[in-house]
Each structure stands twice: as structure tokens, then as C-alpha cells.
Amino acid sequence: LQSNGQLSDEYLQKAVLPLDDPFRLQIIVQNIPPQLQSKTLPIFERLLQLQKEDPGELAKTNTQLAVALYNLGDVELALQHLQKALALRKEALGSDNPQVAATHVHLGALYRQVGDMGKSIDHMEQALEIQKKALGEEHPVVASSYNNVGALYYQTMDFARAIREYEKALAIHLKVHGENHADTAGTYHNLGVAWKHLGDFNTAQDYLQKALHGRQESAKQSSQEPDATDAFASSTPDIAASHTALGQLFAEVAKYDAAMEQYEAALNIQKQVFGTDSPVTAIGYNNIGAVHYQQGNYADALKDYQTGLDILNKSEPNHADTASSWNNVGLTYLKMGDNEKALENHQQALRILTSLYGANHPNLATTIGSIGNVYKSQGLWENALNEFEVAHSLLETALGTAHHP
């Protein structure tokens, strides 16, 4: 590296790329900082030339190159290099080798990122079958893979299949780790959220409470202080996530006092762990604001929504979560009868969403509809109708009409 932290193309061409020692080139690649990752691409190409007679090393370099390309935003080329790595490892090691499973996992994760859930599931399930043969049916890695496959089915909204995979993971974690382990608790959490989506709130609550208890006990056991207090041991992000999930469940069944208790517990942890100005903490304020809003306590809702918005607007002014916060404040002002402030907040949300997605994206429809509701409240019927028609058109274009009357 030069003194200014740069790596010149001239130096690469004259001093690095002529090298014919793959080991030295690997050392150079590993020491190039992330902000200069584009400079690694010609070095990887040189490595591919030098290693063409060594399938194992060639697979390793293709995998490293795929990671670099993904970080640089070239997902399609990253997928191509991972597919090459998979073929090479199968050829060199056989189809049932753990390194082949690892490559399937990389491919599954990347296909998930690009939204190809079918291919993602296929690769994750192939990895799982290899892991079961190599490690045994009751290995923690196998349990983690069941969880990963379950998460993919959850993402495709096949909640019943997700539950089946999560239950397989849970059986292994209980046998290997016992009740009060972080991995067991995480699987309880996954099951609770999936059962909530299937509408079985009692089962969901049971699993989510087990998850919370398990995470609290695990945190106590992991603490460096043998006499750690409950308050100290209960301050982890996972425990906050459990409180939040329980809050969402209770809010959905209109148990608002219980929801508020859970959300406040989550917020206290979020402030302690992430700080008062963190976007994570802002979401905690928004959750509490939502409970006040659902109860009709609009002044209290506005206070918490505004606190959340102030944090997000400072840290992530052009983020979708910030747009959502502007909308929450706008909805609350509308309920309080302040149409002008409601309109101002919804329009600010719309500006953010338009900058993120463009003017013709369905993610704008809800905000445009909210603007229509403000115009309707003001008696500006033509303006309201125009907004409603735009929102309807965006949704119709995205979703069609056959199954979305």
C-alpha cells in the first residue's frame, strides 16, 4: 500500500501480477483492506491461471472471488464462480464431502439474497443431506441446517413446512444442549413466530415464552460474573428480540397491557445494548407508539412515534424504516385532527420512498393512499380520488386483479 492508503494499478501490473507463487498472491489478497477490494480481482484472475491444475485450490479461489464480487455488487458473476467451485469440489472430493456441503450453503445463501427461493432451498437441502451423512443425524451443524431450511420455507410463507424443519432442529438441540441453551431458545423462537402466522396464538405464546426463558438462562450461564443479577443477564439483543416477538403476539390479540410490558422490556434492553440513538432503539419506540395508537391514546402514540422518527431521521434519513416512521406520525396527526401536519409527514415519507424505489413501485401505494385519506378528511374529494387511483394502479400493476380483489 502507498502512504495514502491506495494501491496503484502500476504497482499491481509491475510487482504483483507477474508473481508466479500462489501462496504469496494469497497473502497479498488477504492483506488488501475491504475499501480496496476491487483491486483483488486481477490478483484472483492470476491465481485462477496458476492453479488450473489444482482443483482444490482452484475451488478455494473461485469461492474467495465470489465473495469479493458479491461485496462489490456483481451477484451474477459471484454465482458463476460459486458454481465453478461446487463442480471442482465435487470432482476433487466427491459429492458427499463437507466442503461440497459448505459450497451448497454459500450458493443457497446467495440465491436467497437475489430472491430465487427455489434454488436456495435446493442447495440448502443438498447441504443438509451431505451433513447428515458426514456428521450424523444429531449433530448441531445438522440442527442449524434444519433451521436454515425452515427459515427459507418461512420466507416463502410455507409456515407448516417451516415448522416441520424447526421441530427437527429443536429435537437435536434439546438432546445435545438441553433446554436452556441459546440454540435451543432460538429454535423455540422460530417455532413461536411460525405458529403465530398460522393463527395458533396459544402455541405461539408457549414457544415464545420458552425462547425468552431459555435466552435469559443462557445469558446468566454465559456471564463472566458468577453472581450476575437478573437485570444484567437479561440485557442481550436476543432477549430483546424475544420480548418484541411476545409484544407483537399480544398486540395482535389485543392484549395491549401485556404487549406494552413486553415492548418496554425490549426497549430498556435496546437502549442499554445499542444506545439511545440507535435505529434498533427507534424501532422499540415505534412499537410502543403502535400500542398507544391501537388503544386510541394518540397523544402518547405521537410522543413515542416522534422519538423514534427523530432517531431514524438523524441516523438513516433516507431509509425505508424512516419513511415508515414519517407515516406513523402522519397517521397519528390525522387521528388527532391536524390534517396539515398529517399531510406534511406523509409527503415526507413519499419523498423517501420515491428516492428509494422510483415513482412506480408498489411500496409507495400505502403512503399515497394515506395522503388520499388526508385529502378526504379535508373534503378535497378530487384530490383524494386522484391519490386513491394512483395507489390502486400501482398495486394492480404489481399484483394483478385475479387474486387481489
C-alpha positions as a LaTeX table, in Angstrom:
\begin{tabular}{lrrr}
\hline
Residue & $x$ (\AA) & $y$ (\AA) & $z$ (\AA) \\
\hline
Leu1 & 0.00 & 0.00 & 0.00 \\
Gln2 & 1.11 & 3.54 & $-0.70$ \\
Ser3 & 1.34 & 6.07 & 2.12 \\
Asn4 & $-2.06$ & 7.47 & 1.16 \\
Gly5 & $-3.68$ & 4.04 & 1.63 \\
Gln6 & $-4.04$ & 3.40 & $-2.11$ \\
Leu7 & $-2.77$ & 0.57 & $-4.29$ \\
Ser8 & $-1.75$ & 1.81 & $-7.71$ \\
Asp9 & $-2.60$ & $-0.05$ & $-10.89$ \\
Glu10 & 1.01 & 0.40 & $-11.99$ \\
Tyr11 & 2.29 & $-1.41$ & $-8.88$ \\
Leu12 & $-0.21$ & $-4.21$ & $-9.42$ \\
Gln13 & 0.86 & $-4.66$ & $-13.03$ \\
Lys14 & 4.60 & $-4.48$ & $-12.43$ \\
Ala15 & 5.12 & $-6.01$ & $-8.98$ \\
Val16 & 2.16 & $-8.22$ & $-8.10$ \\
Leu17 & 0.62 & $-9.80$ & $-11.17$ \\
Pro18 & 3.92 & $-11.13$ & $-12.57$ \\
Leu19 & 4.36 & $-13.25$ & $-9.42$ \\
Asp20 & 4.04 & $-16.99$ & $-10.03$ \\
Asp21 & 3.78 & $-18.09$ & $-6.39$ \\
Pro22 & 0.10 & $-18.69$ & $-5.46$ \\
Phe23 & 0.95 & $-18.64$ & $-1.74$ \\
Arg24 & 2.43 & $-15.12$ & $-1.97$ \\
Leu25 & $-0.53$ & $-13.91$ & $-4.02$ \\
Gln26 & $-2.95$ & $-15.29$ & $-1.41$ \\
Ile27 & $-1.06$ & $-13.42$ & 1.33 \\
Ile28 & $-1.28$ & $-10.20$ & $-0.69$ \\
Val29 & $-5.04$ & $-10.65$ & $-1.27$ \\
Gln30 & $-5.68$ & $-11.29$ & 2.41 \\
Asn31 & $-3.89$ & $-8.06$ & 3.36 \\
Ile32 & $-5.73$ & $-5.76$ & 0.96 \\
Pro33 & $-8.26$ & $-3.76$ & 3.02 \\
Pro34 & $-12.01$ & $-4.01$ & 2.23 \\
Gln35 & $-12.19$ & $-0.49$ & 0.76 \\
Leu36 & $-9.73$ & $-1.59$ & $-1.97$ \\
Gln37 & $-11.45$ & $-4.90$ & $-2.70$ \\
Ser38 & $-11.81$ & $-4.14$ & $-6.41$ \\
Lys39 & $-8.00$ & $-4.33$ & $-6.60$ \\
Thr40 & $-8.15$ & $-8.01$ & $-5.67$ \\
Leu41 & $-9.99$ & $-9.02$ & $-8.85$ \\
Pro42 & $-6.95$ & $-9.13$ & $-11.19$ \\
Ile43 & $-4.99$ & $-10.96$ & $-8.48$ \\
Phe44 & $-7.73$ & $-13.59$ & $-8.24$ \\
Glu45 & $-7.66$ & $-13.94$ & $-12.03$ \\
Arg46 & $-3.92$ & $-14.52$ & $-11.85$ \\
Leu47 & $-4.44$ & $-17.14$ & $-9.14$ \\
Leu48 & $-7.00$ & $-18.93$ & $-11.30$ \\
Gln49 & $-4.40$ & $-19.17$ & $-14.07$ \\
Leu50 & $-1.70$ & $-20.50$ & $-11.76$ \\
Gln51 & $-3.98$ & $-23.04$ & $-10.02$ \\
Lys52 & $-5.69$ & $-24.54$ & $-13.07$ \\
Glu53 & $-4.09$ & $-27.93$ & $-12.43$ \\
Asp54 & $-5.12$ & $-27.99$ & $-8.74$ \\
Pro55 & $-8.93$ & $-28.43$ & $-8.42$ \\
Gly56 & $-8.93$ & $-27.99$ & $-4.65$ \\
Glu57 & $-7.08$ & $-24.68$ & $-4.65$ \\
Leu58 & $-8.97$ & $-23.57$ & $-7.74$ \\
Ala59 & $-12.26$ & $-24.17$ & $-5.91$ \\
Lys60 & $-11.00$ & $-22.17$ & $-2.94$ \\
Thr61 & $-10.01$ & $-19.22$ & $-5.13$ \\
Asn62 & $-13.31$ & $-19.30$ & $-7.01$ \\
Thr63 & $-15.11$ & $-19.13$ & $-3.65$ \\
Gln64 & $-12.97$ & $-16.20$ & $-2.47$ \\
Leu65 & $-13.52$ & $-14.43$ & $-5.77$ \\
Ala66 & $-17.27$ & $-14.98$ & $-5.48$ \\
Val67 & $-17.28$ & $-13.34$ & $-2.04$ \\
Ala68 & $-15.32$ & $-10.35$ & $-3.39$ \\
Leu69 & $-17.68$ & $-9.99$ & $-6.37$ \\
Tyr70 & $-20.72$ & $-10.19$ & $-4.09$ \\
Asn71 & $-19.29$ & $-7.45$ & $-1.87$ \\
Leu72 & $-18.71$ & $-5.35$ & $-4.99$ \\
Gly73 & $-22.32$ & $-5.86$ & $-6.10$ \\
Asp74 & $-21.82$ & $-8.30$ & $-9.01$ \\
Val75 & $-24.11$ & $-11.07$ & $-7.79$ \\
Glu76 & $-24.50$ & $-12.85$ & $-11.13$ \\
Leu77 & $-20.75$ & $-13.27$ & $-11.59$ \\
Ala78 & $-20.42$ & $-14.30$ & $-7.94$ \\
Leu79 & $-22.95$ & $-17.08$ & $-8.57$ \\
Gln80 & $-21.00$ & $-18.26$ & $-11.62$ \\
His81 & $-17.79$ & $-18.60$ & $-9.61$ \\
Leu82 & $-19.55$ & $-20.42$ & $-6.78$ \\
Gln83 & $-20.99$ & $-22.87$ & $-9.30$ \\
Lys84 & $-17.46$ & $-23.45$ & $-10.61$ \\
Ala85 & $-16.24$ & $-24.02$ & $-7.06$ \\
Leu86 & $-19.04$ & $-26.54$ & $-6.49$ \\
Ala87 & $-18.19$ & $-28.50$ & $-9.64$ \\
Leu88 & $-14.49$ & $-28.52$ & $-8.81$ \\
Arg89 & $-15.04$ & $-29.72$ & $-5.24$ \\
Lys90 & $-17.35$ & $-32.48$ & $-6.39$ \\
Glu91 & $-14.71$ & $-33.58$ & $-8.90$ \\
Ala92 & $-11.83$ & $-33.44$ & $-6.43$ \\
Leu93 & $-13.51$ & $-34.57$ & $-3.21$ \\
Gly94 & $-16.70$ & $-36.41$ & $-4.14$ \\
Ser95 & $-20.31$ & $-35.28$ & $-3.81$ \\
Asp96 & $-20.61$ & $-36.12$ & $-0.10$ \\
Asn97 & $-17.65$ & $-34.11$ & 1.19 \\
Pro98 & $-18.29$ & $-31.42$ & 3.87 \\
Gln99 & $-16.58$ & $-28.81$ & 1.66 \\
Val100 & $-19.17$ & $-29.56$ & $-1.03$ \\
Ala101 & $-21.86$ & $-29.01$ & 1.61 \\
Ala102 & $-20.27$ & $-25.67$ & 2.54 \\
Thr103 & $-20.37$ & $-24.57$ & $-1.10$ \\
His104 & $-24.04$ & $-25.55$ & $-1.32$ \\
Val105 & $-24.65$ & $-23.38$ & 1.75 \\
His106 & $-22.87$ & $-20.43$ & 0.11 \\
Leu107 & $-24.96$ & $-20.87$ & $-3.03$ \\
Gly108 & $-28.16$ & $-21.21$ & $-1.02$ \\
Ala109 & $-27.42$ & $-18.01$ & 0.87 \\
Leu110 & $-26.63$ & $-16.11$ & $-2.31$ \\
Tyr111 & $-29.73$ & $-17.32$ & $-4.14$ \\
Arg112 & $-31.73$ & $-16.25$ & $-1.11$ \\
Gln113 & $-30.22$ & $-12.78$ & $-1.41$ \\
Val114 & $-31.36$ & $-12.48$ & $-5.04$ \\
Gly115 & $-34.84$ & $-13.83$ & $-4.24$ \\
Asp116 & $-34.58$ & $-17.21$ & $-6.02$ \\
Met117 & $-36.03$ & $-19.19$ & $-3.15$ \\
Gly118 & $-36.45$ & $-22.42$ & $-5.11$ \\
Lys119 & $-32.74$ & $-22.68$ & $-5.89$ \\
Ser120 & $-31.86$ & $-21.51$ & $-2.39$ \\
Ile121 & $-33.92$ & $-24.28$ & $-0.82$ \\
Asp122 & $-32.49$ & $-26.86$ & $-3.24$ \\
His123 & $-28.89$ & $-26.02$ & $-2.33$ \\
Met124 & $-29.59$ & $-25.83$ & 1.42 \\
Glu125 & $-31.34$ & $-29.21$ & 1.35 \\
Gln126 & $-28.44$ & $-30.77$ & $-0.57$ \\
Ala127 & $-26.06$ & $-29.36$ & 2.05 \\
Leu128 & $-28.22$ & $-30.83$ & 4.79 \\
Glu129 & $-28.18$ & $-34.33$ & 3.27 \\
Ile130 & $-24.38$ & $-34.25$ & 3.00 \\
Gln131 & $-24.03$ & $-33.02$ & 6.58 \\
Lys132 & $-26.25$ & $-35.82$ & 7.88 \\
Lys133 & $-24.07$ & $-38.42$ & 6.15 \\
Ala134 & $-20.79$ & $-36.84$ & 7.24 \\
Leu135 & $-21.65$ & $-35.75$ & 10.77 \\
Gly136 & $-24.58$ & $-37.89$ & 11.84 \\
Glu137 & $-28.28$ & $-37.17$ & 12.26 \\
Glu138 & $-27.90$ & $-35.49$ & 15.66 \\
His139 & $-25.04$ & $-33.07$ & 15.12 \\
Pro140 & $-25.51$ & $-29.35$ & 15.99 \\
Val141 & $-24.49$ & $-28.39$ & 12.45 \\
Val142 & $-27.33$ & $-30.54$ & 11.13 \\
Ala143 & $-29.71$ & $-28.79$ & 13.51 \\
Ser144 & $-28.53$ & $-25.41$ & 12.24 \\
Ser145 & $-29.18$ & $-26.54$ & 8.68 \\
Tyr146 & $-32.72$ & $-27.65$ & 9.58 \\
Asn147 & $-33.22$ & $-24.16$ & 10.99 \\
Asn148 & $-31.84$ & $-22.60$ & 7.80 \\
Val149 & $-34.14$ & $-24.68$ & 5.61 \\
Gly150 & $-37.06$ & $-23.84$ & 7.88 \\
Ala151 & $-36.26$ & $-20.15$ & 7.56 \\
Leu152 & $-36.41$ & $-20.44$ & 3.77 \\
Tyr153 & $-39.81$ & $-22.12$ & 3.87 \\
Tyr154 & $-40.92$ & $-19.45$ & 6.34 \\
Gln155 & $-39.80$ & $-16.77$ & 3.90 \\
Thr156 & $-41.90$ & $-18.41$ & 1.17 \\
Met157 & $-44.84$ & $-18.37$ & 3.63 \\
Asp158 & $-44.99$ & $-22.17$ & 3.81 \\
Phe159 & $-45.27$ & $-21.96$ & 7.58 \\
Ala160 & $-46.36$ & $-25.57$ & 8.10 \\
Arg161 & $-43.25$ & $-26.87$ & 6.31 \\
Ala162 & $-41.09$ & $-24.37$ & 8.19 \\
Ile163 & $-42.45$ & $-25.75$ & 11.46 \\
Arg164 & $-41.57$ & $-29.31$ & 10.46 \\
Glu165 & $-37.97$ & $-28.29$ & 9.81 \\
Tyr166 & $-37.76$ & $-26.24$ & 13.01 \\
Glu167 & $-39.08$ & $-29.19$ & 15.02 \\
Lys168 & $-36.30$ & $-31.42$ & 13.66 \\
Ala169 & $-33.77$ & $-28.78$ & 14.71 \\
Leu170 & $-35.37$ & $-28.49$ & 18.14 \\
Ala171 & $-35.19$ & $-32.24$ & 18.79 \\
Ile172 & $-31.44$ & $-32.21$ & 18.13 \\
His173 & $-30.77$ & $-29.08$ & 20.19 \\
Leu174 & $-32.72$ & $-30.44$ & 23.15 \\
Lys175 & $-30.77$ & $-33.70$ & 23.04 \\
Val176 & $-27.37$ & $-32.08$ & 22.55 \\
His177 & $-27.69$ & $-28.83$ & 24.50 \\
Gly178 & $-30.74$ & $-29.10$ & 26.75 \\
Glu179 & $-33.49$ & $-26.59$ & 27.41 \\
Asn180 & $-31.51$ & $-23.51$ & 28.42 \\
His181 & $-29.12$ & $-23.09$ & 25.51 \\
Ala182 & $-29.05$ & $-20.22$ & 23.03 \\
Asp183 & $-29.53$ & $-22.53$ & 20.03 \\
Thr184 & $-32.48$ & $-24.28$ & 21.65 \\
Ala185 & $-34.02$ & $-20.95$ & 22.55 \\
Gly186 & $-33.50$ & $-19.64$ & 19.03 \\
Thr187 & $-35.38$ & $-22.61$ & 17.62 \\
Tyr188 & $-38.21$ & $-22.11$ & 20.13 \\
His189 & $-38.37$ & $-18.51$ & 18.88 \\
Asn190 & $-38.58$ & $-19.62$ & 15.25 \\
Leu191 & $-41.38$ & $-22.04$ & 16.09 \\
Gly192 & $-43.30$ & $-19.40$ & 18.00 \\
Val193 & $-43.20$ & $-16.91$ & 15.16 \\
Ala194 & $-44.22$ & $-19.56$ & 12.61 \\
Trp195 & $-47.17$ & $-20.74$ & 14.73 \\
Lys196 & $-48.28$ & $-17.12$ & 15.10 \\
His197 & $-48.50$ & $-16.84$ & 11.33 \\
Leu198 & $-50.63$ & $-20.00$ & 11.27 \\
Gly199 & $-53.00$ & $-18.34$ & 13.75 \\
Asp200 & $-52.35$ & $-20.67$ & 16.71 \\
Phe201 & $-51.60$ & $-17.96$ & 19.24 \\
Asn202 & $-51.57$ & $-20.23$ & 22.29 \\
Thr203 & $-48.92$ & $-22.50$ & 20.82 \\
Ala204 & $-47.01$ & $-19.46$ & 19.58 \\
Gln205 & $-47.06$ & $-17.90$ & 23.05 \\
Asp206 & $-45.86$ & $-21.12$ & 24.65 \\
Tyr207 & $-42.86$ & $-21.37$ & 22.32 \\
Leu208 & $-42.01$ & $-17.66$ & 22.55 \\
Gln209 & $-42.07$ & $-17.76$ & 26.35 \\
Lys210 & $-39.82$ & $-20.82$ & 26.31 \\
Ala211 & $-37.49$ & $-18.92$ & 24.00 \\
Leu212 & $-37.40$ & $-15.94$ & 26.35 \\
His213 & $-36.75$ & $-18.11$ & 29.40 \\
Gly214 & $-34.07$ & $-20.10$ & 27.60 \\
Arg215 & $-32.29$ & $-16.96$ & 26.42 \\
Gln216 & $-32.38$ & $-15.46$ & 29.90 \\
Glu217 & $-30.98$ & $-18.63$ & 31.46 \\
Ser218 & $-28.35$ & $-18.96$ & 28.75 \\
Ala219 & $-27.27$ & $-15.36$ & 29.30 \\
Lys220 & $-26.85$ & $-16.00$ & 33.01 \\
Gln221 & $-24.74$ & $-19.08$ & 32.35 \\
Ser222 & $-22.60$ & $-17.22$ & 29.82 \\
Ser223 & $-21.99$ & $-14.24$ & 32.08 \\
Gln224 & $-18.43$ & $-13.75$ & 33.26 \\
Glu225 & $-19.77$ & $-12.76$ & 36.67 \\
Pro226 & $-20.97$ & $-15.75$ & 38.70 \\
Asp227 & $-23.30$ & $-13.57$ & 40.77 \\
Ala228 & $-24.72$ & $-11.64$ & 37.80 \\
Thr229 & $-28.09$ & $-10.10$ & 38.56 \\
Asp230 & $-31.19$ & $-10.91$ & 36.53 \\
Ala231 & $-31.12$ & $-7.39$ & 35.10 \\
Phe232 & $-27.53$ & $-7.76$ & 33.94 \\
Ala233 & $-28.06$ & $-11.23$ & 32.49 \\
Ser234 & $-31.25$ & $-10.19$ & 30.70 \\
Ser235 & $-29.61$ & $-7.49$ & 28.59 \\
Thr236 & $-28.83$ & $-9.19$ & 25.28 \\
Pro237 & $-30.18$ & $-8.49$ & 21.77 \\
Asp238 & $-31.74$ & $-11.96$ & 21.58 \\
Ile239 & $-33.66$ & $-11.38$ & 24.78 \\
Ala240 & $-34.88$ & $-8.06$ & 23.41 \\
Ala241 & $-35.99$ & $-9.89$ & 20.26 \\
Ser242 & $-37.98$ & $-12.35$ & 22.40 \\
His243 & $-39.70$ & $-9.54$ & 24.27 \\
Thr244 & $-40.50$ & $-7.88$ & 20.94 \\
Ala245 & $-41.96$ & $-11.07$ & 19.45 \\
Leu246 & $-44.14$ & $-11.57$ & 22.52 \\
Gly247 & $-45.21$ & $-7.93$ & 22.30 \\
Gln248 & $-46.23$ & $-8.40$ & 18.68 \\
Leu249 & $-48.19$ & $-11.51$ & 19.58 \\
Phe250 & $-50.05$ & $-9.84$ & 22.46 \\
Ala251 & $-50.79$ & $-6.75$ & 20.34 \\
Glu252 & $-52.23$ & $-8.93$ & 17.60 \\
Val253 & $-54.74$ & $-10.47$ & 20.03 \\
Ala254 & $-55.49$ & $-7.04$ & 21.58 \\
Lys255 & $-53.80$ & $-7.80$ & 24.92 \\
Tyr256 & $-52.39$ & $-4.30$ & 24.97 \\
Asp257 & $-51.19$ & $-4.16$ & 28.57 \\
Ala258 & $-49.20$ & $-7.37$ & 28.09 \\
Ala259 & $-47.88$ & $-6.08$ & 24.76 \\
Met260 & $-46.77$ & $-2.83$ & 26.37 \\
Glu261 & $-44.96$ & $-4.70$ & 29.15 \\
Gln262 & $-43.00$ & $-6.74$ & 26.60 \\
Tyr263 & $-42.19$ & $-3.78$ & 24.35 \\
Glu264 & $-40.99$ & $-1.70$ & 27.29 \\
Ala265 & $-38.74$ & $-4.56$ & 28.43 \\
Ala266 & $-37.34$ & $-4.77$ & 24.90 \\
Leu267 & $-36.78$ & $-1.02$ & 24.72 \\
Asn268 & $-34.91$ & $-0.95$ & 28.02 \\
Ile269 & $-32.51$ & $-3.60$ & 26.68 \\
Gln270 & $-32.18$ & $-1.88$ & 23.31 \\
Lys271 & $-31.19$ & 1.40 & 24.95 \\
Gln272 & $-28.67$ & $-0.38$ & 27.16 \\
Val273 & $-27.14$ & $-2.55$ & 24.41 \\
Phe274 & $-27.38$ & $-0.33$ & 21.32 \\
Gly275 & $-27.61$ & 3.15 & 22.83 \\
Thr276 & $-30.36$ & 5.75 & 22.83 \\
Asp277 & $-29.61$ & 6.94 & 19.29 \\
Ser278 & $-29.62$ & 3.55 & 17.57 \\
Pro279 & $-32.09$ & 2.67 & 14.79 \\
Val280 & $-32.82$ & $-0.51$ & 16.76 \\
Thr281 & $-33.92$ & 1.62 & 19.71 \\
Ala282 & $-36.03$ & 3.74 & 17.37 \\
Ile283 & $-37.98$ & 0.64 & 16.31 \\
Gly284 & $-38.58$ & $-0.06$ & 20.01 \\
Tyr285 & $-40.16$ & 3.38 & 20.42 \\
Asn286 & $-42.26$ & 2.80 & 17.31 \\
Asn287 & $-43.58$ & $-0.49$ & 18.72 \\
Ile288 & $-44.69$ & 1.23 & 21.92 \\
Gly289 & $-46.23$ & 4.04 & 19.88 \\
Ala290 & $-48.21$ & 1.45 & 17.91 \\
Val291 & $-49.76$ & 0.04 & 21.10 \\
His292 & $-50.80$ & 3.53 & 22.23 \\
Tyr293 & $-52.23$ & 4.15 & 18.74 \\
Gln294 & $-54.23$ & 0.89 & 18.79 \\
Gln295 & $-55.67$ & 1.90 & 22.18 \\
Gly296 & $-56.64$ & 5.34 & 20.91 \\
Asn297 & $-54.06$ & 7.12 & 23.09 \\
Tyr298 & $-52.94$ & 9.34 & 20.25 \\
Ala299 & $-51.01$ & 11.92 & 22.25 \\
Asp300 & $-48.89$ & 9.17 & 23.83 \\
Ala301 & $-48.53$ & 7.46 & 20.46 \\
Leu302 & $-47.33$ & 10.69 & 18.89 \\
Lys303 & $-44.72$ & 11.17 & 21.57 \\
Asp304 & $-43.18$ & 7.72 & 21.03 \\
Tyr305 & $-43.54$ & 7.80 & 17.26 \\
Gln306 & $-41.83$ & 11.19 & 17.16 \\
Thr307 & $-38.99$ & 9.96 & 19.36 \\
Gly308 & $-38.44$ & 7.03 & 17.03 \\
Leu309 & $-38.61$ & 9.28 & 13.98 \\
Asp310 & $-36.10$ & 11.75 & 15.42 \\
Ile311 & $-33.60$ & 8.93 & 15.95 \\
Leu312 & $-34.09$ & 7.45 & 12.49 \\
Asn313 & $-34.08$ & 10.82 & 10.75 \\
Lys314 & $-30.72$ & 11.56 & 12.32 \\
Ser315 & $-29.09$ & 8.19 & 11.65 \\
Glu316 & $-30.83$ & 6.94 & 8.48 \\
Pro317 & $-32.70$ & 9.85 & 6.86 \\
Asn318 & $-33.30$ & 8.04 & 3.55 \\
His319 & $-34.15$ & 4.58 & 4.84 \\
Ala320 & $-37.45$ & 2.73 & 4.38 \\
Asp321 & $-37.83$ & 2.47 & 8.18 \\
Thr322 & $-37.58$ & 6.25 & 8.40 \\
Ala323 & $-40.30$ & 6.60 & 5.79 \\
Ser324 & $-42.44$ & 4.23 & 7.85 \\
Ser325 & $-41.88$ & 6.44 & 10.90 \\
Trp326 & $-42.93$ & 9.55 & 8.99 \\
Asn327 & $-46.09$ & 7.68 & 8.02 \\
Asn328 & $-46.78$ & 6.65 & 11.63 \\
Val329 & $-46.54$ & 10.26 & 12.76 \\
Gly330 & $-48.77$ & 11.31 & 9.87 \\
Leu331 & $-51.44$ & 8.75 & 10.72 \\
Thr332 & $-51.46$ & 9.90 & 14.32 \\
Tyr333 & $-51.81$ & 13.57 & 13.40 \\
Leu334 & $-54.77$ & 12.62 & 11.19 \\
Lys335 & $-56.45$ & 10.88 & 14.14 \\
Met336 & $-55.83$ & 14.00 & 16.22 \\
Gly337 & $-57.46$ & 16.18 & 13.56 \\
Asp338 & $-54.32$ & 18.00 & 12.40 \\
Asn339 & $-54.65$ & 17.43 & 8.65 \\
Glu340 & $-51.84$ & 19.78 & 7.65 \\
Lys341 & $-49.22$ & 18.06 & 9.79 \\
Ala342 & $-50.54$ & 14.67 & 8.71 \\
Leu343 & $-50.11$ & 15.65 & 5.06 \\
Glu344 & $-46.64$ & 17.05 & 5.67 \\
Asn345 & $-45.44$ & 13.81 & 7.29 \\
His346 & $-46.93$ & 11.53 & 4.63 \\
Gln347 & $-45.41$ & 13.63 & 1.88 \\
Gln348 & $-42.02$ & 13.38 & 3.54 \\
Ala349 & $-42.43$ & 9.59 & 3.66 \\
Leu350 & $-43.37$ & 9.59 & $-0.01$ \\
Arg351 & $-40.26$ & 11.57 & $-0.95$ \\
Ile352 & $-38.05$ & 8.98 & 0.74 \\
Leu353 & $-39.83$ & 6.01 & $-0.80$ \\
Thr354 & $-39.75$ & 7.58 & $-4.27$ \\
Ser355 & $-36.00$ & 8.16 & $-3.96$ \\
Leu356 & $-35.52$ & 4.52 & $-2.90$ \\
Tyr357 & $-37.83$ & 2.70 & $-5.29$ \\
Gly358 & $-38.85$ & 5.11 & $-8.04$ \\
Ala359 & $-42.26$ & 6.63 & $-8.67$ \\
Asn360 & $-43.97$ & 3.48 & $-9.95$ \\
His361 & $-43.19$ & 0.95 & $-7.21$ \\
Pro362 & $-46.00$ & $-0.73$ & $-5.21$ \\
Asn363 & $-44.18$ & 0.12 & $-1.95$ \\
Leu364 & $-45.46$ & 3.68 & $-2.46$ \\
Ala365 & $-49.12$ & 2.66 & $-2.59$ \\
Thr366 & $-49.87$ & 2.69 & 1.15 \\
Thr367 & $-48.35$ & 6.14 & 1.63 \\
Ile368 & $-50.18$ & 7.52 & $-1.41$ \\
Gly369 & $-53.40$ & 6.06 & $-0.01$ \\
Ser370 & $-52.69$ & 7.76 & 3.31 \\
Ile371 & $-52.29$ & 11.09 & 1.52 \\
Gly372 & $-55.64$ & 10.40 & $-0.12$ \\
Asn373 & $-57.19$ & 9.89 & 3.33 \\
Val374 & $-55.90$ & 13.28 & 4.46 \\
Tyr375 & $-57.44$ & 14.96 & 1.41 \\
Lys376 & $-60.66$ & 13.08 & 2.12 \\
Ser377 & $-60.64$ & 14.37 & 5.70 \\
Gln378 & $-60.22$ & 17.89 & 4.32 \\
Gly379 & $-63.14$ & 17.44 & 1.96 \\
Leu380 & $-60.86$ & 17.71 & $-1.09$ \\
Trp381 & $-62.63$ & 14.91 & $-2.91$ \\
Glu382 & $-60.98$ & 15.23 & $-6.30$ \\
Asn383 & $-57.50$ & 15.26 & $-4.77$ \\
Ala384 & $-58.39$ & 12.25 & $-2.63$ \\
Leu385 & $-59.77$ & 10.32 & $-5.60$ \\
Asn386 & $-56.65$ & 11.03 & $-7.62$ \\
Glu387 & $-54.39$ & 9.65 & $-4.85$ \\
Phe388 & $-56.57$ & 6.57 & $-4.41$ \\
Glu389 & $-56.48$ & 5.88 & $-8.14$ \\
Val390 & $-52.69$ & 6.17 & $-8.25$ \\
Ala391 & $-52.35$ & 3.80 & $-5.28$ \\
His392 & $-54.78$ & 1.33 & $-6.84$ \\
Ser393 & $-52.94$ & 1.44 & $-10.15$ \\
Leu394 & $-49.58$ & 0.71 & $-8.51$ \\
Leu395 & $-51.00$ & $-2.29$ & $-6.66$ \\
Glu396 & $-52.89$ & $-3.58$ & $-9.68$ \\
Thr397 & $-49.78$ & $-3.42$ & $-11.84$ \\
Ala398 & $-47.73$ & $-5.28$ & $-9.25$ \\
Leu399 & $-50.26$ & $-7.84$ & $-8.07$ \\
Gly400 & $-52.86$ & $-8.17$ & $-10.79$ \\
Thr401 & $-56.56$ & $-8.50$ & $-10.08$ \\
Ala402 & $-57.24$ & $-12.24$ & $-10.17$ \\
His403 & $-56.38$ & $-12.94$ & $-6.53$ \\
His404 & $-56.36$ & $-9.42$ & $-5.12$ \\
Pro405 & $-59.91$ & $-8.07$ & $-5.45$ \\
\hline
\end{tabular}
